[in-house]
Coordinates of C-alpha atoms in Angstrom, one line a residue:
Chain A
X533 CA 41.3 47.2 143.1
X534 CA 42.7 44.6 145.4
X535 CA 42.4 42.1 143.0
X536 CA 45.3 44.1 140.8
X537 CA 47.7 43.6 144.1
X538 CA 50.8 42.4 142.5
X539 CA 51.0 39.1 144.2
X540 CA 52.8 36.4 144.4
X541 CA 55.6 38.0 146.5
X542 CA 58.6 37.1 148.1
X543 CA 59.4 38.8 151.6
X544 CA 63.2 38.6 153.1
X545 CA 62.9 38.4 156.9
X546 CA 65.8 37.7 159.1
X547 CA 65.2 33.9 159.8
X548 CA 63.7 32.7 156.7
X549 CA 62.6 33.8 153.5
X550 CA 59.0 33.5 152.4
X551 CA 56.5 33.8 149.1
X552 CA 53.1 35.4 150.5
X553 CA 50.4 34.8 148.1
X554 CA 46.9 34.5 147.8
X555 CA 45.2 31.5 149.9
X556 CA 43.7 28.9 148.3
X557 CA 40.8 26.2 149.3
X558 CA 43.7 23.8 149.9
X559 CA 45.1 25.9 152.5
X560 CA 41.8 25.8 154.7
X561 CA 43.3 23.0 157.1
X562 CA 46.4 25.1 157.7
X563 CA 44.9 28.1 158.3
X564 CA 42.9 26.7 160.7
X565 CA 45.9 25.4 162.2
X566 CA 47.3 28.5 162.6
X567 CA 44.6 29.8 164.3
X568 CA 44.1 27.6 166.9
X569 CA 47.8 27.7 167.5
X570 CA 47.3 31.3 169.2
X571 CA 45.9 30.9 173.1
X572 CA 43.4 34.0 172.5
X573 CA 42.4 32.7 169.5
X574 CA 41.8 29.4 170.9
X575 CA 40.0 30.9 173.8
X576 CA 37.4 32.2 171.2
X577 CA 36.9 28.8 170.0
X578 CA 39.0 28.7 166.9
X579 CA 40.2 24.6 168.1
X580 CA 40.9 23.6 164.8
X581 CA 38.1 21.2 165.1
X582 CA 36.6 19.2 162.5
X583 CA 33.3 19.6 162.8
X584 CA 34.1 23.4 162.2
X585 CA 35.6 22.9 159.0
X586 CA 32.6 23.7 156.8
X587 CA 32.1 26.7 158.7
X588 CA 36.0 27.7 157.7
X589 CA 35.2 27.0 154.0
X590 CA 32.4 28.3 153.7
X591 CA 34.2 31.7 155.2
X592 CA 37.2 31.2 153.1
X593 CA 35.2 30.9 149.7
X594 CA 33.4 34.0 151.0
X595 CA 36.7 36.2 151.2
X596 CA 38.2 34.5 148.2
X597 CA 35.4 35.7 146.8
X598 CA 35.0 39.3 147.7
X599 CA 36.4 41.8 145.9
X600 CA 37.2 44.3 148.9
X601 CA 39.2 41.3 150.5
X602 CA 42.2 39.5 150.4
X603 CA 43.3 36.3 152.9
X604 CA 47.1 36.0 151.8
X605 CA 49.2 33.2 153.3
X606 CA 52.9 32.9 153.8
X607 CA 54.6 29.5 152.9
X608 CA 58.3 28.3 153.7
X609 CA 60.5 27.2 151.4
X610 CA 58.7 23.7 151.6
X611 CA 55.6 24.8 151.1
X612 CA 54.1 25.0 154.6
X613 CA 52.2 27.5 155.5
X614 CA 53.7 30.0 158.1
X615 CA 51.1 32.7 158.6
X616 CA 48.7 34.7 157.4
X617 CA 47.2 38.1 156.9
X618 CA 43.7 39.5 155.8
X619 CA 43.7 42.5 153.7
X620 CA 39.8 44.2 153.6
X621 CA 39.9 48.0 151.2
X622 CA 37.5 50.2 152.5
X623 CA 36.3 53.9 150.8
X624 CA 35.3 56.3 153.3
X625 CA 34.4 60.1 153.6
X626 CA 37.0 60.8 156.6
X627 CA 40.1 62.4 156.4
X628 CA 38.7 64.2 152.9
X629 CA 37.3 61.3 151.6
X630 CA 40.2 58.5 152.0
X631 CA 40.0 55.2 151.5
X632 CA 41.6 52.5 154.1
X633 CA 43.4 49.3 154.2
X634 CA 41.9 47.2 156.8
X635 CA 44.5 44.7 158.4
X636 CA 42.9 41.4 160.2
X637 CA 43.9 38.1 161.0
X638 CA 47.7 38.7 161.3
X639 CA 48.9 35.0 162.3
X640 CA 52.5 33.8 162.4
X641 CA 53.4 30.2 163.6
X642 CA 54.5 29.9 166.9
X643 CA 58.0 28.0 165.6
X644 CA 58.3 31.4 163.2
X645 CA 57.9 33.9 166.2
X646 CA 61.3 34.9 166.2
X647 CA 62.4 35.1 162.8
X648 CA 60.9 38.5 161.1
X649 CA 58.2 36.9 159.2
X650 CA 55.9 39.0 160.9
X651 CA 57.8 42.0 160.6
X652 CA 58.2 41.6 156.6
X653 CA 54.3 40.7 156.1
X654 CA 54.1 44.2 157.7
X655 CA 56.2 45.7 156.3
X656 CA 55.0 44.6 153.1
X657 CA 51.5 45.9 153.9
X658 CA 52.8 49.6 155.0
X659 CA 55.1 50.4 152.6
X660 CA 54.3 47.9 149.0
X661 CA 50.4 47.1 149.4
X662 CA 49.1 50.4 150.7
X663 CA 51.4 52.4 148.2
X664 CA 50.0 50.0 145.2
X665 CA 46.1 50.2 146.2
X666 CA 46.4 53.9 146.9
X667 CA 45.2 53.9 150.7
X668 CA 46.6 56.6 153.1
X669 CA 45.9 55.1 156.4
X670 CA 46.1 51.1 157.5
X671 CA 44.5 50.6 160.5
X672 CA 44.2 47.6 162.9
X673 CA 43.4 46.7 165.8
X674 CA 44.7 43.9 168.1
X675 CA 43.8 42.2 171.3
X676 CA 44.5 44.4 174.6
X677 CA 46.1 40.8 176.0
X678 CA 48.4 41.0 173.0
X679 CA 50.6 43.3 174.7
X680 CA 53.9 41.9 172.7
X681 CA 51.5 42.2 169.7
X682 CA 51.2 46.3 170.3
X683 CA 55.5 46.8 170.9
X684 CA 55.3 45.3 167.3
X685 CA 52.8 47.4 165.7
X686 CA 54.6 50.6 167.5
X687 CA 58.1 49.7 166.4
X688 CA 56.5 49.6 162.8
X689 CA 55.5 52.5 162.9
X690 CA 51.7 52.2 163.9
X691 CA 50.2 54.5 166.1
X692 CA 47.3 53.0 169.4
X693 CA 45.3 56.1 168.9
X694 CA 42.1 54.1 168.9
X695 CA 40.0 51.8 171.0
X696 CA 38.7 49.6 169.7
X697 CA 35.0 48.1 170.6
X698 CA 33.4 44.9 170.3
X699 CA 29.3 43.6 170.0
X700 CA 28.6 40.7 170.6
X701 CA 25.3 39.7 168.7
X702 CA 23.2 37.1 169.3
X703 CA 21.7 35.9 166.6
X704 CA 18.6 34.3 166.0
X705 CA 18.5 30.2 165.6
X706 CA 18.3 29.1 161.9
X707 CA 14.4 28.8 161.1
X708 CA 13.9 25.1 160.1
X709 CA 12.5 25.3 157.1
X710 CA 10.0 22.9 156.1
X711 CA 11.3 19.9 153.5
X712 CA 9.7 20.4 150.4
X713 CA 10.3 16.5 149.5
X714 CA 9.5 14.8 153.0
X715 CA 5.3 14.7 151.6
X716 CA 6.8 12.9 148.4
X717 CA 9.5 10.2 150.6
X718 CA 6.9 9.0 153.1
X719 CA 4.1 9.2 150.3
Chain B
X3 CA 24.1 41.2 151.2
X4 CA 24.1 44.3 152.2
X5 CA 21.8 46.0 149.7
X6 CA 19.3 43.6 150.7
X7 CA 19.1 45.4 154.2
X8 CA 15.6 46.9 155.3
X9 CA 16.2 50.5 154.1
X10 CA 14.4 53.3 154.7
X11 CA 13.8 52.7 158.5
X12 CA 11.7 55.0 160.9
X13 CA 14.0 55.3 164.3
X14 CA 12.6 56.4 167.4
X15 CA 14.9 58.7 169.4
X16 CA 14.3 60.7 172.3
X17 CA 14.2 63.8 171.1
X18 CA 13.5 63.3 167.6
X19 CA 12.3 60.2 165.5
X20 CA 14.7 60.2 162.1
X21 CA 14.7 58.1 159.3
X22 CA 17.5 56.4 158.5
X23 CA 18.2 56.0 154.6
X24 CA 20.9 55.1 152.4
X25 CA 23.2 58.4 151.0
X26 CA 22.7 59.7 147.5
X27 CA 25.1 62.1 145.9
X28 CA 22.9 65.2 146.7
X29 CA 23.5 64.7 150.3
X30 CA 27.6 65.6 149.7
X31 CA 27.7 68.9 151.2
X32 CA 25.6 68.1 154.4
X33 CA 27.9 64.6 155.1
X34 CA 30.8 67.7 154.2
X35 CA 29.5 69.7 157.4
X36 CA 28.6 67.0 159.4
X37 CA 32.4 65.5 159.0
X38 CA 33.6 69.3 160.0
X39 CA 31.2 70.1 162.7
X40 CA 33.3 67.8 165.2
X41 CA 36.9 68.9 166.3
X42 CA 38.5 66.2 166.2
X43 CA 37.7 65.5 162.4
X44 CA 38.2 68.8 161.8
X45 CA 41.7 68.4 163.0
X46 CA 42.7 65.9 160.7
X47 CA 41.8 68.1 157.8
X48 CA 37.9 67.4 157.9
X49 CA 37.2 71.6 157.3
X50 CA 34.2 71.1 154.5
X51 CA 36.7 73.2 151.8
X52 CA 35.6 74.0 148.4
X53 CA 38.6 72.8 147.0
X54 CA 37.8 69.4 149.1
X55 CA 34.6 68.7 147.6
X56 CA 35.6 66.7 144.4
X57 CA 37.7 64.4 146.5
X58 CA 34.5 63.8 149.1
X59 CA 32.4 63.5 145.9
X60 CA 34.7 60.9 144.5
X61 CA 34.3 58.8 148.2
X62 CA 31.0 58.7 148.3
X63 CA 30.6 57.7 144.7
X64 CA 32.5 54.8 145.9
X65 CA 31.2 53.6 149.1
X66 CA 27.5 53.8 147.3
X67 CA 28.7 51.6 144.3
X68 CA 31.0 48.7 146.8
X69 CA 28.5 46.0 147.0
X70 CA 30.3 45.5 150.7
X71 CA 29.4 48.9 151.8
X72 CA 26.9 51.4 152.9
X73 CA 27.2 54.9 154.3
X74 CA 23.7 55.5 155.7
X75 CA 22.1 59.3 156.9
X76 CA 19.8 60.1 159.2
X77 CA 17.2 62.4 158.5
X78 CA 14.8 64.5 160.4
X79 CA 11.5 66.0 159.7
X80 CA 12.6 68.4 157.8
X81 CA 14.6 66.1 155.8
X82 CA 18.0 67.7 157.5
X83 CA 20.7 65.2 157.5
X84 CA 21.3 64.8 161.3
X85 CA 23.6 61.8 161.4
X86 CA 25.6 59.3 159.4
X87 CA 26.6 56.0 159.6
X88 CA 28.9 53.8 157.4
X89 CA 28.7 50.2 157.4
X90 CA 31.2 47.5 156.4
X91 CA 30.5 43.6 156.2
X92 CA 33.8 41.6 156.1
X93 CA 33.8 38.0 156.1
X94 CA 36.5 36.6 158.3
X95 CA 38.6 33.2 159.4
X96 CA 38.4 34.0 163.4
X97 CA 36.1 32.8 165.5
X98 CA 35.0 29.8 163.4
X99 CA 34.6 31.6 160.1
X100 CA 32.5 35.1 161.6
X101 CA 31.7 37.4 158.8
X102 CA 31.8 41.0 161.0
X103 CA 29.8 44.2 160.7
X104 CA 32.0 47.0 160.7
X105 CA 31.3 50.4 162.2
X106 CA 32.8 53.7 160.8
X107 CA 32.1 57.1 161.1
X108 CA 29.3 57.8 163.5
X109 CA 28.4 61.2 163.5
X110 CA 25.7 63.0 164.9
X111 CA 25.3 67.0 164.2
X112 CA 26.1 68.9 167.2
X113 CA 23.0 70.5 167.8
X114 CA 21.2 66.2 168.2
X115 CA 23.5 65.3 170.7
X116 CA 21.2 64.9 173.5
X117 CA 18.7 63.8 171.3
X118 CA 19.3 60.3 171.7
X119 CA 19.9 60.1 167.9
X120 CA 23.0 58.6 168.1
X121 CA 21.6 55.5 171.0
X122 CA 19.0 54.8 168.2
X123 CA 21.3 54.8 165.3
X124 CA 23.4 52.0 167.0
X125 CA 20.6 50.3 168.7
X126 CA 19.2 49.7 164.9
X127 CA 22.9 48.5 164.0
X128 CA 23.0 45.7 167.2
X129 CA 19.5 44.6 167.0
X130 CA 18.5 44.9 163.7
X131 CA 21.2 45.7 161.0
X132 CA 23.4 42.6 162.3
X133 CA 20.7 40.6 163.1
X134 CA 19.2 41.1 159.3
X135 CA 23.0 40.6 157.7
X136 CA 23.7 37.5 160.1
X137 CA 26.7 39.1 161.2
X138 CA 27.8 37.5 164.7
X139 CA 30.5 40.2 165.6
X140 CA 29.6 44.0 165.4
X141 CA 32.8 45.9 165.8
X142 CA 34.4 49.9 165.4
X143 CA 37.0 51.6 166.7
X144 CA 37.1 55.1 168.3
X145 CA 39.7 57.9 168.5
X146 CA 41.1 57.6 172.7
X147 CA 40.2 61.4 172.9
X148 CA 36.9 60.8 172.8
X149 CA 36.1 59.7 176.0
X150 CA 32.1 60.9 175.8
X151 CA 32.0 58.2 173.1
X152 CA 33.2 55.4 174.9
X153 CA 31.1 55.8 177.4
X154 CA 28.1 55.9 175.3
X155 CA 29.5 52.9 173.5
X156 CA 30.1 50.7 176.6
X157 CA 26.2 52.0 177.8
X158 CA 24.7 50.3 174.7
X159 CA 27.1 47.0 175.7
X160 CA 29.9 47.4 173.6
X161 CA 33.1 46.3 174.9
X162 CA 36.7 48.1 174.6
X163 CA 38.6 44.8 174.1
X164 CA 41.0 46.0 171.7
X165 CA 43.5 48.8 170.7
X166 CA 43.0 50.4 167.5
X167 CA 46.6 51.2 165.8
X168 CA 46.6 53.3 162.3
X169 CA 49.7 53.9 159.8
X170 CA 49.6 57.2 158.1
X171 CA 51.5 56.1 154.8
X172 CA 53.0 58.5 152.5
X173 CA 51.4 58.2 149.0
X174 CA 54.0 58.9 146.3
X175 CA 52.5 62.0 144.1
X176 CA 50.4 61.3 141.2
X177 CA 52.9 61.0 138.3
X178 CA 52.0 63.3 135.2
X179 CA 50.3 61.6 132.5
X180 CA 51.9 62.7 129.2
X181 CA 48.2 64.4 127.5
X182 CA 47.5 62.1 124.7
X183 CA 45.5 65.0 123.1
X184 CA 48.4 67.6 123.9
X185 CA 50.1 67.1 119.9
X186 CA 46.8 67.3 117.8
X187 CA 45.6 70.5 120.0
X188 CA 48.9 72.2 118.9
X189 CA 48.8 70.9 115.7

């Protein structure tokens, strides 16, 4: 159980040392932050723009919520948060019937890109998270722009045996329902 | 939710129409040979063994009861299982709060291949599955040997944006459980 993840933790990396932990509505602004702090992300839409903030809750109370995922953050010593990292378990038949750990939304703050934070969230995820929940393969997969990203992964130990596909799908306009109480307000 | 998706479905292939339903535990041994009847499964230990049987059995128990996933067979008329299909929603931060509809293990028996089968399978995931779950973003990732499959993938408008890395971790061994029943037995 992903919920059983033994969490808070704290995660020595060369620069600085942080606590990675679970997120927390309070964290939705800086999350969002972080996001649009990454030029690919940004290019996707992810502008840290206000009127997208209900959409951001409403997707962080979702994965809060789950009990396949986790959206961990990691704060500095003064609290701010300094990246993140989505953890999704998934059972499967494959490779006689193992169950993976699904890596997503790997974000570390551009002032923080040099000092090993993302190399200890990683780190954390390969050799403490994986071992705790019991899943033989973690698997990602990470923009082909990211090209810095994949001499990361490979130095950890990650292998770019896949390729990984994308569908965009367009989906269908909200039908407006009809207001049960507009008969009553203009009555 | 995913168990409120339109299940059974008729699907048009083709070759062959199927109907696409959810697995049940009887259909063990033919997801078993599916799994085995493609090489490169097989080579990652995929070989439909005896003594593997209990371990698949233990998978599927699991996918069926996670309320996040689905591992879906396709039938034919002679209620053959002729393809599978797992699906995965995970709600997501990126791209302003997407929940995404993942993809994993797409198999079609070796003897459907031309059959159109697998086209109809993903067609239904695109423009009907996603669509149905509200899921903007459908995505999977697939092994770079299989090059047949990228092609078929980038045909139904799919696009390889991404590389797909994977860890193999090394589980520690079960530790022995001292047999709570072991004294009064002797006894």
């Amino acid at each position: 159980m992903i919920s059983d993840l033994s969490l808070p933790v704290h995660l020595s990396a060369r620069g600085a040392d942080v606590l990675l932990r679970r997120a927390a509505p309070d964290d939705l602004r800086a999350i969002m932050r972080l996001l649009s702090d990454d030029p690919i992300s940004a290019g996707r839409g992810d502008v840290a723009g206000d009127e997208d903030a209900a959409a951001y809750a409403t997707a962080l109370e979702r994965i809060v919520l789950d009990p396949s995922n986790e959206l961990l953050v990691a704060v500095d010593d003064g609290r701010a948060v300094v990246g993140t990292l989505q953890l999704t378990v998934i059972p499967g038949m494959a490779r006689r019937g193992s169950t993976r750990l699904l890596v997503e939304a790997v974000r570390v703050a551009s002032t923080q890109r040099s000092s090993g934070v993302g190399s200890a969230l990683m780190r954390w995820v390969v050799e403490e998270a994986a071992v705790e929940l019991g899943t033989p393969l973690v698997q990602l997969t990470s923009d082909a722009a990211r090209t810095d990203a994949h001499r990361f992964y490979t130095r950890l130990g990650f292998v770019d045996s896949h390729v990984g596909f994308k569908y965009p799908v367009t989906l269908p306009d909200p039908v407006t329902q009809p207001d049960p109480g507009a008969d009553r307000r203009t009555s």
